[in-house]
XYZ file of N, CA and C in Angstrom:
234
model
N -43.530 -24.302 -128.947
C -43.402 -25.338 -127.953
C -43.476 -24.669 -126.582
N -44.331 -25.200 -125.721
C -44.456 -24.619 -124.391
C -43.405 -25.206 -123.441
N -43.318 -24.629 -122.261
C -42.289 -25.019 -121.297
C -42.429 -26.464 -120.852
N -43.639 -26.915 -120.644
C -43.856 -28.298 -120.198
C -43.378 -29.293 -121.255
N -43.677 -28.994 -122.511
C -43.237 -29.873 -123.598
C -41.704 -29.860 -123.712
N -41.104 -28.682 -123.582
C -39.646 -28.597 -123.646
C -39.019 -29.382 -122.498
N -39.597 -29.277 -121.317
C -39.077 -30.021 -120.167
C -39.192 -31.527 -120.402
N -40.303 -31.964 -120.981
C -40.493 -33.387 -121.263
C -39.451 -33.890 -122.263
N -39.186 -33.108 -123.291
C -38.181 -33.500 -124.291
C -36.787 -33.474 -123.665
N -36.506 -32.468 -122.838
C -35.210 -32.383 -122.153
C -35.007 -33.594 -121.242
N -36.058 -33.999 -120.539
C -35.980 -35.189 -119.682
C -35.691 -36.434 -120.516
N -36.346 -36.537 -121.659
C -36.108 -37.671 -122.555
C -34.661 -37.670 -123.033
N -34.160 -36.504 -123.420
C -32.771 -36.401 -123.862
C -31.812 -36.897 -122.782
N -32.032 -36.477 -121.552
C -31.153 -36.896 -120.459
C -31.241 -38.402 -120.215
N -32.388 -38.980 -120.459
C -32.572 -40.422 -120.264
C -31.901 -41.240 -121.354
N -31.963 -40.771 -122.593
C -31.534 -41.611 -123.719
C -30.119 -41.340 -124.216
N -29.539 -40.188 -123.913
C -28.218 -39.854 -124.454
C -27.135 -40.762 -123.869
N -26.264 -41.225 -124.754
C -25.115 -42.036 -124.355
C -23.879 -41.493 -125.085
N -22.685 -41.769 -124.555
C -21.471 -41.220 -125.173
C -21.252 -41.651 -126.623
N -21.704 -42.839 -126.985
C -21.444 -43.337 -128.336
C -22.557 -43.020 -129.336
N -23.534 -42.229 -128.940
C -24.663 -41.901 -129.807
C -24.309 -40.799 -130.792
N -24.673 -41.002 -132.055
C -24.488 -39.910 -133.015
C -25.792 -39.097 -133.066
N -25.765 -37.910 -133.663
C -26.960 -37.051 -133.679
C -28.205 -37.726 -134.259
N -28.049 -38.483 -135.333
C -29.216 -39.137 -135.934
C -29.850 -40.136 -134.969
N -29.026 -40.873 -134.239
C -29.549 -41.840 -133.271
C -30.279 -41.129 -132.136
N -29.720 -40.011 -131.685
C -30.351 -39.262 -130.604
C -31.690 -38.691 -131.046
N -31.740 -38.137 -132.237
C -33.000 -37.600 -132.764
C -34.032 -38.714 -132.899
N -33.611 -39.858 -133.418
C -34.517 -40.996 -133.583
C -35.058 -41.468 -132.231
N -34.206 -41.519 -131.223
C -34.628 -41.959 -129.890
C -35.641 -40.989 -129.283
N -35.425 -39.703 -129.484
C -36.363 -38.708 -128.955
C -37.683 -38.765 -129.713
N -37.613 -38.873 -131.049
C -38.835 -38.924 -131.857
C -39.658 -40.180 -131.578
N -39.018 -41.242 -131.096
C -39.769 -42.448 -130.738
C -40.730 -42.159 -129.586
N -40.340 -41.243 -128.701
C -41.192 -40.900 -127.566
C -41.994 -39.616 -127.785
N -41.548 -38.800 -128.717
C -42.221 -37.524 -129.035
C -42.321 -37.411 -130.554
N -43.210 -38.170 -131.186
C -43.238 -38.271 -132.649
C -43.477 -36.960 -133.402
N -44.126 -35.998 -132.797
C -44.455 -34.768 -133.519
C -43.418 -33.660 -133.351
N -42.379 -33.914 -132.560
C -41.379 -32.881 -132.290
C -40.453 -32.708 -133.498
N -40.065 -31.466 -133.741
C -39.154 -31.177 -134.854
C -37.708 -31.279 -134.378
N -36.821 -31.410 -135.327
C -35.391 -31.454 -135.020
C -34.971 -30.158 -134.326
N -35.497 -29.045 -134.797
C -35.186 -27.744 -134.213
C -35.600 -27.687 -132.747
N -36.757 -28.241 -132.424
C -37.218 -28.256 -131.037
C -36.381 -29.204 -130.181
N -35.888 -30.284 -130.770
C -34.998 -31.195 -130.039
C -33.708 -30.467 -129.685
N -33.173 -29.704 -130.624
C -31.951 -28.936 -130.368
C -32.202 -27.896 -129.281
N -33.328 -27.211 -129.341
C -33.677 -26.230 -128.296
C -33.775 -26.905 -126.934
N -34.405 -28.065 -126.896
C -34.541 -28.800 -125.640
C -33.179 -29.273 -125.139
N -32.277 -29.576 -126.053
C -30.925 -29.979 -125.650
C -30.222 -28.811 -124.960
N -30.313 -27.611 -125.529
C -29.723 -26.439 -124.878
C -30.384 -26.186 -123.523
N -31.692 -26.310 -123.452
C -32.434 -26.153 -122.199
C -31.925 -27.156 -121.170
N -31.744 -28.396 -121.593
C -31.279 -29.458 -120.704
C -29.857 -29.203 -120.222
N -29.016 -28.680 -121.099
C -27.641 -28.353 -120.714
C -27.648 -27.339 -119.570
N -28.453 -26.315 -119.710
C -28.525 -25.272 -118.694
C -29.128 -25.815 -117.402
N -30.203 -26.578 -117.521
C -30.894 -27.092 -116.346
C -30.068 -28.117 -115.578
N -29.197 -28.843 -116.270
C -28.438 -29.921 -115.629
C -26.942 -29.639 -115.561
N -26.553 -28.386 -115.661
C -25.134 -28.026 -115.721
C -24.363 -28.451 -114.470
N -25.001 -28.456 -113.327
C -24.306 -28.764 -112.079
C -24.096 -30.255 -111.862
N -24.902 -31.083 -112.469
C -24.774 -32.529 -112.309
C -24.775 -33.196 -113.666
N -24.615 -34.505 -113.665
C -24.695 -35.251 -114.930
C -23.729 -34.712 -115.979
N -22.481 -34.451 -115.584
C -21.520 -33.805 -116.469
C -21.306 -34.562 -117.780
N -21.248 -35.881 -117.737
C -21.035 -36.661 -118.958
C -22.162 -36.487 -119.949
N -23.397 -36.576 -119.459
C -24.557 -36.430 -120.339
C -24.662 -35.008 -120.873
N -24.406 -34.043 -120.006
C -24.471 -32.645 -120.425
C -23.437 -32.372 -121.510
N -22.252 -32.918 -121.362
C -21.200 -32.736 -122.363
C -21.625 -33.329 -123.708
N -22.246 -34.507 -123.691
C -22.721 -35.132 -124.927
C -23.843 -34.312 -125.559
N -24.758 -33.815 -124.746
C -25.849 -32.984 -125.285
C -25.303 -31.681 -125.847
N -24.290 -31.118 -125.202
C -23.704 -29.874 -125.701
C -23.078 -30.093 -127.080
N -22.348 -31.174 -127.228
C -21.738 -31.474 -128.526
C -22.809 -31.660 -129.591
N -23.886 -32.374 -129.248
C -25.002 -32.581 -130.177
C -25.646 -31.245 -130.556
N -25.996 -30.446 -129.557
C -26.717 -29.198 -129.811
C -25.894 -28.235 -130.657
N -24.619 -28.116 -130.346
C -23.767 -27.203 -131.115
C -23.591 -27.709 -132.544
N -23.356 -28.998 -132.697
C -23.175 -29.558 -134.044
C -24.429 -29.381 -134.889
N -25.587 -29.652 -134.312
C -26.835 -29.531 -135.069
C -27.188 -28.079 -135.339
N -26.915 -27.205 -134.414
C -27.209 -25.783 -134.607
C -26.308 -25.227 -135.718
N -25.044 -25.623 -135.702
C -24.098 -25.193 -136.726
C -24.493 -25.744 -138.091
N -24.920 -26.989 -138.130
C -25.339 -27.600 -139.394
C -26.561 -26.876 -139.970
N -27.499 -26.500 -139.096
C -28.695 -25.775 -139.547
C -28.331 -24.376 -140.057
N -27.381 -23.740 -139.406
C -26.968 -22.387 -139.830
C -26.250 -22.419 -141.170
N -25.522 -23.498 -141.441
C -24.767 -23.618 -142.697
C -25.681 -23.940 -143.877
N -26.829 -24.558 -143.584
C -27.732 -24.991 -144.657
C -28.519 -23.863 -145.252
């Protein structure tokens, strides 16, 4: 995945994430706009978005952090 694609997915994540969203809903929302993206790339874009938006959007960043860590941990356990 190139930088432009990661930025596009990160932008989508910031647009669609809400406090009550579970990981499956977030993945589904991102895949609706980026149908060919993998779950792994969504998680990478979430970490990218956390870093890029750390100074602002604290609520969204916190939700993305919880998602990214949970999904990364789930992938490592599998």
